[in-house]
XYZ file of C-alpha atoms in Angstrom:
698
model
C 126.135 78.071 101.728
C 125.919 74.832 103.077
C 130.016 75.717 103.813
C 129.824 78.142 106.105
C 130.352 77.183 110.125
C 128.472 76.887 112.267
C 128.628 76.980 115.669
C 128.076 74.036 116.651
C 129.245 71.729 119.976
C 128.860 68.481 121.561
C 127.382 67.091 124.647
C 131.322 65.789 125.587
C 131.843 69.954 125.137
C 129.701 71.785 127.904
C 131.920 71.417 130.156
C 129.444 71.436 132.968
C 131.882 69.750 135.463
C 130.994 68.483 138.696
C 128.147 71.898 137.403
C 126.057 69.723 135.592
C 126.217 65.989 135.343
C 123.463 65.319 132.051
C 121.549 61.948 133.899
C 121.639 63.265 137.862
C 120.742 66.834 136.916
C 119.280 67.363 133.435
C 116.629 64.201 134.006
C 114.729 63.860 136.771
C 111.472 64.565 136.663
C 109.550 66.388 139.825
C 106.339 65.684 141.468
C 104.359 67.780 143.714
C 101.602 66.402 146.105
C 101.820 63.287 143.438
C 101.270 65.093 140.511
C 104.241 66.352 137.942
C 104.865 69.641 137.376
C 105.176 71.118 133.077
C 105.765 75.489 133.447
C 107.182 77.139 136.736
C 108.489 73.764 138.448
C 112.447 75.383 138.517
C 111.772 78.345 138.282
C 112.349 79.620 141.397
C 110.384 82.848 141.041
C 107.013 80.903 140.310
C 107.909 77.916 143.147
C 105.877 77.436 146.013
C 106.585 75.791 149.000
C 108.002 72.297 148.851
C 108.389 70.314 151.698
C 112.123 67.228 150.446
C 109.514 64.798 151.607
C 107.208 65.667 149.205
C 109.594 65.561 145.904
C 111.290 63.324 144.799
C 113.446 62.337 141.924
C 111.703 59.884 139.858
C 113.828 57.438 136.915
C 113.890 56.712 133.196
C 112.500 53.184 133.248
C 108.903 55.070 135.887
C 108.697 57.408 131.896
C 106.977 54.967 129.811
C 103.551 55.383 132.818
C 103.524 59.079 132.368
C 102.837 61.144 129.385
C 104.968 63.751 127.715
C 104.095 66.975 130.107
C 104.884 64.788 132.782
C 108.415 65.529 131.326
C 110.739 68.120 133.188
C 114.205 67.947 133.419
C 115.795 69.977 136.016
C 117.381 73.067 134.409
C 120.934 73.323 135.780
C 121.001 77.049 135.294
C 117.394 78.227 135.955
C 115.381 80.809 133.246
C 112.484 82.926 133.151
C 109.452 80.172 132.784
C 105.481 81.278 131.871
C 104.000 80.483 134.998
C 101.013 78.112 132.825
C 100.512 77.212 129.361
C 98.079 79.548 128.606
C 99.158 82.518 129.494
C 101.456 81.793 127.323
C 99.078 81.203 124.921
C 97.026 84.446 126.379
C 100.382 86.256 125.903
C 101.412 85.112 122.606
C 97.290 85.977 121.246
C 98.412 89.316 122.807
C 101.588 90.220 120.875
C 100.491 88.776 117.800
C 96.488 90.487 117.415
C 96.796 93.849 117.410
C 95.403 97.553 116.190
C 96.168 95.988 112.463
C 92.879 93.478 112.501
C 90.947 95.472 113.209
C 91.984 98.891 111.781
C 93.849 97.473 108.173
C 92.921 94.131 107.321
C 88.906 95.082 107.123
C 89.848 97.735 105.047
C 92.575 95.758 102.789
C 89.277 93.486 102.352
C 86.725 95.785 100.717
C 89.957 97.216 98.926
C 91.015 93.814 96.925
C 87.375 92.204 96.054
C 85.036 91.763 99.515
C 85.534 88.180 99.758
C 87.543 86.696 97.145
C 90.530 88.951 99.416
C 89.758 85.818 101.384
C 91.435 83.300 99.420
C 94.910 85.047 99.046
C 94.570 85.369 102.830
C 94.624 82.470 103.809
C 96.820 81.533 101.144
C 99.411 83.372 101.520
C 99.107 82.637 105.619
C 99.343 78.193 105.042
C 102.347 79.226 102.845
C 104.007 81.993 104.254
C 103.076 82.487 107.928
C 101.946 79.723 110.252
C 105.533 78.340 109.207
C 107.493 81.362 110.096
C 105.915 80.734 113.019
C 106.206 77.964 113.169
C 109.811 78.194 112.833
C 110.627 81.288 115.163
C 108.856 79.395 117.568
C 111.073 76.114 117.661
C 114.016 78.420 117.629
C 113.422 80.415 120.684
C 112.860 76.929 122.084
C 115.790 74.901 121.324
C 118.136 77.947 121.358
C 116.636 79.211 125.075
C 118.081 82.629 123.874
C 116.563 86.054 123.233
C 116.643 87.376 119.083
C 120.447 87.911 119.310
C 121.479 85.460 121.223
C 119.567 82.374 119.460
C 120.841 83.791 115.438
C 124.276 83.625 116.255
C 124.032 80.015 117.916
C 122.792 79.106 114.573
C 125.886 80.794 112.753
C 128.380 83.376 113.976
C 128.246 84.932 110.976
C 124.097 85.351 110.823
C 124.029 87.403 114.201
C 123.156 90.000 112.829
C 119.952 88.857 111.932
C 119.428 88.993 115.875
C 120.412 93.086 116.003
C 118.930 94.341 112.954
C 115.390 92.311 114.583
C 116.166 94.706 118.294
C 116.866 97.096 116.868
C 113.788 97.546 114.422
C 111.350 96.621 117.765
C 112.838 99.667 118.958
C 112.326 101.910 116.442
C 108.490 100.504 115.763
C 108.080 100.831 119.745
C 108.605 104.517 119.882
C 105.716 104.413 117.428
C 104.124 102.112 118.562
C 103.206 103.443 122.297
C 101.918 107.181 120.164
C 99.584 105.231 118.933
C 98.329 103.735 122.756
C 98.976 107.566 123.915
C 96.305 108.821 120.848
C 94.032 106.101 122.709
C 94.561 107.105 126.353
C 93.345 110.217 125.146
C 90.809 109.585 123.000
C 90.098 107.778 126.654
C 90.212 110.195 128.337
C 88.132 113.001 126.887
C 85.539 109.889 126.366
C 84.555 110.916 129.771
C 82.176 113.868 128.862
C 78.633 114.143 126.963
C 78.074 115.244 124.564
C 81.098 113.893 123.623
C 83.804 116.894 122.604
C 83.690 115.387 119.014
C 80.078 115.040 118.463
C 80.163 118.686 116.623
C 81.609 121.583 116.460
C 83.108 124.173 118.146
C 81.830 128.022 117.470
C 83.254 131.067 117.811
C 82.712 133.407 119.868
C 82.226 137.078 118.527
C 83.422 140.577 120.979
C 79.496 141.485 120.389
C 79.016 137.413 122.383
C 77.022 136.490 118.690
C 78.815 132.898 117.309
C 78.947 131.198 113.709
C 81.072 127.626 113.644
C 84.960 127.640 113.051
C 84.971 127.177 109.015
C 87.481 123.914 109.031
C 85.248 122.417 111.533
C 82.280 123.211 108.596
C 84.089 122.335 106.357
C 85.257 118.994 107.347
C 83.335 116.977 110.634
C 83.395 117.253 113.952
C 85.075 114.145 113.930
C 87.767 114.906 111.696
C 88.387 118.094 113.256
C 89.167 117.403 116.823
C 91.537 114.121 115.154
C 94.081 116.443 113.301
C 92.909 120.309 115.418
C 92.517 118.908 118.742
C 94.194 116.168 118.873
C 97.633 116.535 116.612
C 96.924 120.580 116.108
C 98.204 119.223 113.206
C 101.012 121.780 110.492
C 100.730 121.844 106.969
C 103.715 119.568 105.792
C 106.243 117.964 107.400
C 108.645 120.471 106.784
C 106.045 122.642 109.475
C 107.323 121.515 112.721
C 104.794 123.290 114.727
C 104.399 123.140 118.877
C 104.918 121.276 121.378
C 101.611 119.438 122.407
C 101.862 119.385 125.661
C 98.635 117.201 125.884
C 99.888 114.716 124.110
C 103.081 114.172 126.169
C 101.393 114.019 128.632
C 100.029 110.794 126.872
C 102.334 109.871 126.037
C 103.865 109.632 129.923
C 101.556 107.740 130.770
C 101.548 105.235 127.681
C 106.027 104.523 128.714
C 104.621 104.387 132.817
C 101.974 102.083 132.277
C 104.199 100.155 129.800
C 106.533 100.040 132.788
C 104.597 99.013 135.142
C 104.242 95.999 133.385
C 106.867 94.944 132.116
C 109.164 95.731 135.679
C 109.563 92.161 136.253
C 109.503 90.894 132.815
C 107.280 87.712 131.893
C 106.765 87.611 135.307
C 104.801 90.451 135.402
C 103.527 91.170 131.984
C 102.536 87.501 131.543
C 100.106 88.102 134.467
C 98.791 91.684 133.213
C 98.100 89.777 129.402
C 95.415 87.899 130.948
C 93.463 91.107 130.883
C 95.047 92.177 128.009
C 94.744 89.443 125.782
C 90.909 88.781 126.894
C 89.674 92.672 126.671
C 89.793 93.038 123.260
C 87.626 90.051 122.522
C 84.588 91.072 125.599
C 84.285 94.189 123.370
C 84.009 93.019 119.774
C 81.406 90.613 121.084
C 79.443 93.896 122.607
C 80.351 95.931 119.320
C 79.175 92.526 117.254
C 75.801 92.340 119.120
C 75.710 96.237 119.503
C 76.013 96.281 115.340
C 73.605 92.650 114.083
C 70.789 95.547 115.490
C 71.615 98.896 113.378
C 70.768 99.664 110.716
C 73.067 99.701 107.316
C 74.181 96.720 109.597
C 73.568 93.857 106.801
C 74.393 96.266 103.731
C 78.207 96.802 105.424
C 78.752 92.347 105.921
C 77.259 92.246 102.330
C 79.380 94.936 101.032
C 82.930 93.476 103.355
C 81.766 90.281 101.357
C 80.963 90.499 97.807
C 83.476 88.912 95.720
C 85.102 90.432 92.863
C 87.044 87.757 91.697
C 88.319 89.649 88.868
C 90.728 90.552 91.212
C 92.484 87.975 91.552
C 94.209 89.063 88.798
C 96.061 91.791 90.168
C 99.252 91.118 91.376
C 99.226 93.967 94.690
C 95.971 92.338 95.909
C 98.442 89.042 96.464
C 101.037 91.630 97.918
C 98.885 93.446 100.489
C 96.896 90.224 101.903
C 101.058 88.466 101.993
C 102.045 91.987 103.845
C 99.093 92.247 106.258
C 99.891 88.703 106.923
C 103.435 88.729 107.798
C 102.366 91.996 109.770
C 99.028 90.966 111.811
C 101.752 87.779 113.053
C 104.585 90.582 114.543
C 107.300 87.999 112.621
C 110.593 88.721 112.471
C 110.517 91.360 115.628
C 112.300 88.632 117.844
C 109.308 88.891 119.715
C 108.328 85.612 119.174
C 111.340 83.515 119.678
C 111.958 85.700 123.163
C 108.221 84.283 124.310
C 109.263 80.864 123.012
C 112.203 80.765 124.640
C 110.839 81.190 128.212
C 108.501 77.870 126.918
C 109.830 74.018 128.775
C 111.915 71.672 126.111
C 109.440 70.014 125.258
C 107.115 71.922 124.469
C 104.616 71.696 120.977
C 105.496 74.538 119.514
C 103.785 73.311 115.735
C 100.542 73.219 117.506
C 100.855 76.695 119.305
C 102.225 78.005 115.773
C 98.913 76.810 113.810
C 96.620 77.852 117.633
C 97.892 81.088 117.515
C 98.510 81.699 113.998
C 94.477 80.819 113.431
C 92.807 82.504 116.388
C 94.682 86.342 114.477
C 93.254 84.953 110.725
C 89.836 84.866 113.332
C 90.271 87.873 114.919
C 90.471 89.586 111.948
C 88.121 88.575 110.365
C 85.022 88.881 113.409
C 86.971 92.579 113.913
C 85.973 92.915 110.122
C 81.895 91.731 110.480
C 82.054 93.946 113.594
C 83.772 97.177 111.721
C 81.346 97.109 108.516
C 78.462 96.101 110.357
C 79.128 99.505 111.958
C 80.132 101.382 109.117
C 77.103 99.936 106.738
C 75.202 101.733 109.681
C 76.845 105.335 109.644
C 76.881 104.691 104.996
C 73.310 104.471 105.847
C 72.124 107.368 107.825
C 74.354 109.644 105.809
C 72.238 108.374 102.844
C 69.543 108.859 104.479
C 70.485 112.147 105.377
C 71.065 112.669 101.311
C 68.148 111.770 100.193
C 66.019 113.420 102.570
C 68.244 116.800 101.040
C 67.663 115.865 97.485
C 63.659 115.279 98.909
C 63.500 119.110 100.279
C 65.977 120.582 97.654
C 62.434 118.465 94.677
C 59.865 120.004 97.371
C 60.031 123.676 95.811
C 59.389 122.302 92.365
C 57.289 119.107 91.609
C 53.991 118.824 93.853
C 54.893 116.402 96.781
C 51.850 114.283 95.894
C 54.705 113.251 92.983
C 56.813 113.064 95.413
C 58.264 109.552 96.918
C 59.874 109.987 100.403
C 62.284 107.839 100.058
C 63.948 109.093 96.173
C 65.904 106.472 94.930
C 68.061 107.568 92.126
C 66.330 106.091 89.553
C 62.905 107.828 90.525
C 65.307 111.044 90.907
C 66.875 110.378 86.704
C 63.147 109.766 86.272
C 61.861 113.005 87.101
C 63.825 114.826 86.042
C 64.109 113.316 82.650
C 60.565 113.612 82.156
C 60.619 118.419 83.423
C 62.444 121.454 82.029
C 62.145 122.608 85.362
C 66.244 123.378 86.238
C 67.477 121.503 88.753
C 70.659 123.400 91.999
C 73.666 123.162 90.696
C 74.280 121.440 94.041
C 72.123 118.822 93.882
C 72.983 115.951 95.829
C 74.038 112.809 94.133
C 73.002 109.598 97.292
C 75.323 106.294 96.412
C 75.167 103.737 99.541
C 78.086 102.159 98.612
C 80.379 105.070 97.143
C 79.442 106.049 101.258
C 80.124 101.756 102.338
C 83.681 103.130 100.081
C 85.507 105.978 101.888
C 85.467 103.258 105.093
C 89.845 104.142 106.363
C 92.129 102.366 107.725
C 94.661 103.298 110.530
C 93.739 106.081 112.575
C 91.385 107.955 109.972
C 89.223 104.075 110.992
C 89.408 104.177 114.048
C 89.662 108.123 115.389
C 87.393 109.882 112.384
C 84.794 106.789 110.823
C 84.345 105.595 113.683
C 84.062 107.682 116.213
C 81.557 109.635 113.432
C 79.752 106.736 114.070
C 80.127 105.919 117.643
C 78.796 109.878 117.783
C 74.920 108.347 116.538
C 74.716 105.719 119.304
C 72.219 106.171 122.353
C 75.069 106.344 125.277
C 77.184 106.790 123.195
C 81.115 108.098 125.902
C 80.118 104.177 126.763
C 80.303 103.150 123.205
C 83.606 105.439 122.851
C 84.577 103.774 126.645
C 85.039 101.035 125.612
C 86.258 101.214 121.778
C 88.942 103.014 122.820
C 90.110 100.562 126.387
C 90.225 97.689 123.295
C 92.059 99.627 121.403
C 94.093 100.220 124.154
C 94.564 96.804 125.522
C 95.325 95.504 121.380
C 97.785 97.843 121.125
C 99.138 97.508 125.300
C 100.354 93.829 124.378
C 101.331 94.316 121.379
C 103.674 97.149 122.841
C 105.160 93.641 125.433
C 106.010 91.423 122.978
C 108.000 94.323 120.941
C 110.163 95.631 123.753
C 110.742 91.822 125.294
C 112.742 92.097 122.029
C 115.102 94.110 122.611
C 115.405 93.606 125.992
C 115.685 89.454 126.522
C 118.166 90.355 123.546
C 120.113 91.834 126.437
C 120.184 90.640 128.984
C 120.884 86.867 127.065
C 124.272 88.643 125.979
C 125.004 89.879 129.525
C 125.662 93.597 128.000
C 125.549 94.675 131.521
C 125.756 92.189 134.077
C 124.912 94.010 136.695
C 122.427 95.730 136.102
C 119.309 94.253 137.465
C 116.432 93.474 134.556
C 113.443 95.575 136.001
C 116.225 99.143 135.450
C 117.421 98.154 132.449
C 113.246 97.714 130.938
C 113.290 101.741 133.059
C 115.628 103.142 131.170
C 114.822 101.820 127.755
C 111.428 103.083 128.497
C 112.733 106.487 129.667
C 115.692 106.938 126.675
C 112.248 105.995 124.457
C 110.117 107.993 125.719
C 112.518 110.687 125.379
C 112.933 109.532 121.449
C 109.869 109.429 121.194
C 108.524 113.234 122.325
C 109.280 113.796 118.152
C 105.551 112.090 117.300
C 104.601 115.318 120.077
C 105.048 119.164 117.846
C 102.324 119.542 115.071
C 104.214 117.534 111.945
C 104.527 114.826 114.608
C 102.121 112.912 112.645
C 103.622 112.653 109.281
C 106.993 111.734 110.947
C 105.030 109.003 112.520
C 103.396 109.073 108.879
C 107.418 107.950 107.818
C 108.368 105.699 110.322
C 105.447 103.899 110.024
C 106.264 103.022 106.776
C 109.804 102.543 106.597
C 111.377 101.574 109.949
C 110.123 98.014 110.562
C 108.342 97.145 107.078
C 111.316 96.821 104.746
C 113.894 95.713 107.739
C 111.265 92.942 109.199
C 110.890 91.837 105.189
C 115.156 91.236 105.019
C 114.813 89.710 108.735
C 111.520 87.200 107.618
C 113.344 86.481 104.389
C 116.654 85.879 106.214
C 115.780 83.933 108.607
C 114.699 81.050 105.577
C 117.674 81.228 104.980
C 119.600 81.134 108.139
C 117.969 77.606 109.017
C 117.177 75.913 105.626
C 120.693 76.311 104.266
C 122.842 76.968 107.081
C 121.667 75.074 109.869
C 119.799 72.693 107.483
C 116.827 71.318 107.161
C 118.029 68.553 108.164
C 119.556 69.359 111.538
C 116.227 71.893 112.158
C 114.229 69.239 111.637
C 116.094 66.404 114.308
C 115.541 69.050 116.897
C 111.726 69.409 116.353
C 111.548 65.875 117.015
C 113.088 65.860 120.314
C 110.933 68.750 120.969
C 107.406 67.846 119.850
C 108.027 63.613 119.671
C 107.507 63.966 116.005
C 109.424 65.520 113.126
C 107.967 67.911 110.524
C 105.732 67.515 107.370
C 107.452 67.970 104.376
C 105.493 70.329 103.854
C 106.665 72.561 106.397
C 110.112 71.891 104.883
C 109.184 73.191 101.442
C 107.847 75.738 102.731
C 110.606 77.334 104.770
C 113.498 75.895 102.310
C 111.581 77.431 98.516
C 108.067 78.677 99.454
C 108.758 81.634 102.385
C 111.884 82.995 101.051
C 110.842 83.754 97.684
C 107.205 84.968 99.068
C 109.190 87.443 101.100
C 111.423 88.050 98.024
C 109.089 89.227 95.721
C 106.890 91.153 98.825
C 110.503 93.389 99.151
C 111.527 93.993 95.649
C 107.583 93.932 94.271
C 107.600 96.924 97.439
C 110.364 98.700 95.931
C 108.873 98.497 92.559
C 106.171 100.009 93.581
C 107.692 102.919 95.248
C 110.071 103.595 92.561
C 107.323 103.746 89.087
C 104.115 105.863 92.270
C 106.825 107.416 94.274
C 106.552 108.464 97.534
C 104.751 110.745 100.060
C 102.550 111.334 102.663
C 98.754 112.556 103.696
C 98.921 116.675 105.199
C 95.955 118.677 106.146
C 94.327 121.293 104.447
C 93.297 123.523 106.876
C 91.912 126.421 104.583
C 90.115 123.356 102.208
C 89.775 121.457 105.263
C 90.530 118.562 103.629
C 93.533 116.188 103.222
C 96.652 116.445 100.412
C 99.133 113.609 99.141
C 102.090 115.842 99.582
C 105.578 114.538 98.179
C 108.700 113.261 101.363
C 110.707 116.156 100.491
C 114.832 115.628 100.144
C 116.078 115.536 103.961
C 113.063 112.959 104.486
C 114.579 110.498 101.815
C 117.617 110.994 103.352
C 116.353 109.825 107.270
C 114.556 106.564 105.202
C 117.307 105.726 104.017
C 118.598 105.898 107.351
C 115.774 104.569 108.987
C 116.134 101.161 106.520
C 119.884 100.750 106.707
C 120.829 101.679 110.561
C 118.800 98.245 111.016
C 118.952 95.421 107.902
C 122.759 96.980 107.504
C 123.446 94.225 110.512
C 123.231 91.369 108.642
C 125.985 91.978 105.776
C 127.799 93.137 108.520
C 128.082 91.257 110.715
C 129.062 88.426 108.766
C 131.417 90.555 106.003
C 133.562 91.189 109.719
C 133.410 87.435 110.828
C 135.336 86.489 107.932
C 137.430 88.399 108.186
C 138.342 87.991 111.854
C 136.399 90.484 113.662
C 133.506 89.687 115.917
C 130.850 92.050 116.489
C 129.224 89.135 118.896
C 131.018 86.886 121.105
C 131.146 83.149 121.103
C 128.639 82.229 123.922
C 127.348 78.571 126.001
C 124.619 77.661 124.598
C 121.174 77.106 126.529
C 120.741 73.895 127.780
C 119.136 71.214 126.235
C 118.109 68.046 126.880
C 119.393 66.048 124.165
C 120.336 62.643 125.394
C 116.932 62.203 127.721
C 114.495 63.518 125.057
C 115.598 61.118 122.842
C 115.838 58.468 125.537
C 111.286 59.520 126.314
C 110.555 59.581 123.119
C 112.159 56.871 122.348
C 113.604 59.208 118.927
C 115.761 55.883 116.969
C 118.231 57.450 114.329
C 116.867 58.977 111.064
C 117.366 57.901 107.793
C 117.576 59.850 105.030
C 114.617 59.188 102.861
C 114.785 59.912 99.176
C 112.361 62.721 99.351
C 114.863 64.253 101.109
C 117.752 64.119 98.596
C 115.937 65.261 96.135
C 114.033 67.643 97.442
C 115.908 69.222 99.889
C 118.847 67.854 99.058
C 120.371 66.535 102.508
C 122.957 64.106 102.662
C 123.869 60.436 104.352
C 126.756 62.091 106.340
C 124.860 64.947 107.424
C 125.434 64.749 111.315
C 122.367 65.767 112.801
C 122.654 63.964 116.395
C 125.087 67.162 116.392
C 123.982 69.486 119.608
C 124.424 73.548 118.919
C-alpha cells in the first residue's frame, strides 16, 4: 500500500502568486493592545474594533520573546475559527460526552464484572480511544478540511473514508434526534403533579365505576407510559401502527432547535456549548448529592463496583469495553475532524486529545455512581415492599410475635423448614441483588427504571425536569458534532458554492426532519432499534480501521510525525505511533469480525412489546429487514472501496482540490525544528526508510 500515489504539493506548487507571499502574508503576528492574539484574530466574524495604529507586524526575530501562544500567522483565505480555546474544548467535550455515558456505561459495568470491567475499559481507552481521538484532531488541524476533503488530501484513493463518515453521520443524526424528541416529550409532561407515569390510569365504565387499565396493572406505570402513552407501540416491526402527532411535533421542535443552534456554524453552536456542555455536569452533581442521601445508595454503588475477576477471561467483556470506548468518544463520524479544522495551526492537539478522552471516561465513572446510587434506592424500596408482602402472607399462619418485621431469606427458610403449614403458591422471593441486576440500559434506563426511582422522590416533578433537561443537553451538543461532520464536508467540497451555509444547514435539517418521521408511528421504535444497531456500528468500525491504515501505511507515520512536530513543536512518542500502526487497527478488525461472528451464531433480533402479557419479548428480524440492514451498512461502507477502485480506472468521484493554507516554513522556523534523522527504532519497528521525504507538504 505504500506505493499508492499520494496527493503532494510542495510549497512552490501552491501558485498563490501575488495573492500570498509566504514571508510577508503568512508570517506576521498580530498584536492588539499589547497582547498577542491566538483565537479568532484572523476571523472577520470575531474581530473586535481595531485601528491600524493598534496592530503592527512582528518579525521572526521578536518571536523568541514570546511563547508559542503568540504565533498567529495571517491566513490568506480566512476560515471560521473558535472564539477561544475553552470554546473548542467545551464543544469537543459536549460532542464526545453523550447519552451513552449516562445510560450505557453503568449497565455494561455492572453486567461485565463491576470493578473488574474497569481494567479492559481503561486498557481499551489507552490503546484504542485516545490514539484514534488524537489522530482525528491532528488530521483536521493539519489539513484544515472536513472529513471528505481531509481524507481526499491524504490520498485520492482514501477519499471514500470521508464520504462514508458523512453518510453515517447523516443516518445517525436521523435517529439521534428522535431520542431528543422523546426527552422533550417527557420534559413537557414533567410539569405536572403528580407525574403522569406515577400511577396507572383508570378505565371509566358507563355506570361511573372504574378499574385500572389491565396493561398497566400487569406491568408498571412507567412501562405503560413509555410503551403506550409515548410510543403507542405495535406488536412487531411488521405492524406500522398509526402516526403519533405528539412525537411528530416534538421531532419538529428538536430539529428547529438544532437548526437555530447551528445556523451560523461554529459562530452560533460554539456559544451554545457554554450551556449545553456544562449543564449536564451541574445536574449530575445535584443528583449525586441527592443520591448519597438515599436509603440503599451503598447497595447500588457496591453492586456497580464489586469486581468479578472471572469476567476478565470472557472475550465478550473486552469486546464490549472496546466498543463502548469507541462509540462514547464519537470516533469516525467526522465531527472531530471538522471541529479541529477550525483550530489554530499551532494548537496542541495531543493535549486536547488526552484531556477530552480523560474527561469522557471520568464522566462515565461519575455518571455510573450517580445512576446506581439512585437505582440502589429503587431496588431497596422494592425489596422493602417485598419483605412487607411476605410478612403479611405469613402472618395468618404464624404467631406475629415470632415473625421478625424484617424477614431475611435465612429467616424465611428456617420458618418454612420447621413448619408443616402450607405457604401460598405465590409466596415472593426477595433478593436485593436480583433487584439491582434488573437495571436496564438505553431507553429502558432513562424512560423506565430511572423515572420509576424519581417517582419516589419528594417533589418528583422537579427532579424529573432536571433529569430530562440533562438528557436533552447531553443529546443536543452531540447532535451538533454529528451534523457538523456532514455540513463541513459539503461546504469544503463546494458542492453548492452559491448557497449560504445557513440555508444549506436549514435544508439538511428540513430533509432530516422529513425522513425522521418514520420513527413517529407505532412501529417506529423498532425502526429506531434497527437504525441504532446497524446504521452506525459496523460502518464506523470500518471507517476507524481505514483511518489507521490511511495514516500509518499510505500517508506514513514519518510524515505524520513531522506534521505533528510542526504543529506542536515535538514529535509523537513511539507509543502513539505503535498504537496507530498496529494495536488500534487490530482492535478495530477484531471487534468487527467478532461482532459479525456473534450475529451469525446467535442471530439478530429486537425487543417487542406484548400488550396482552404486558411484557417485552424477543423477536427475530423479518427477511425484508435483513435486506434493509444490508442496505444501511453498504450504502455507507461501499464508498471506501468504490472511490479507490474508480480512481484506479481513472474515474474521479472526488475532484482534486488545492490544499488548505499551512505555514510549514514559519512553524519550522518558529519552533527551531531541525531535519529529523531516522532512528533505529523507526527503521525496524515502523519500517521507515531514510529516503522518505518528510519535509514535503501536502
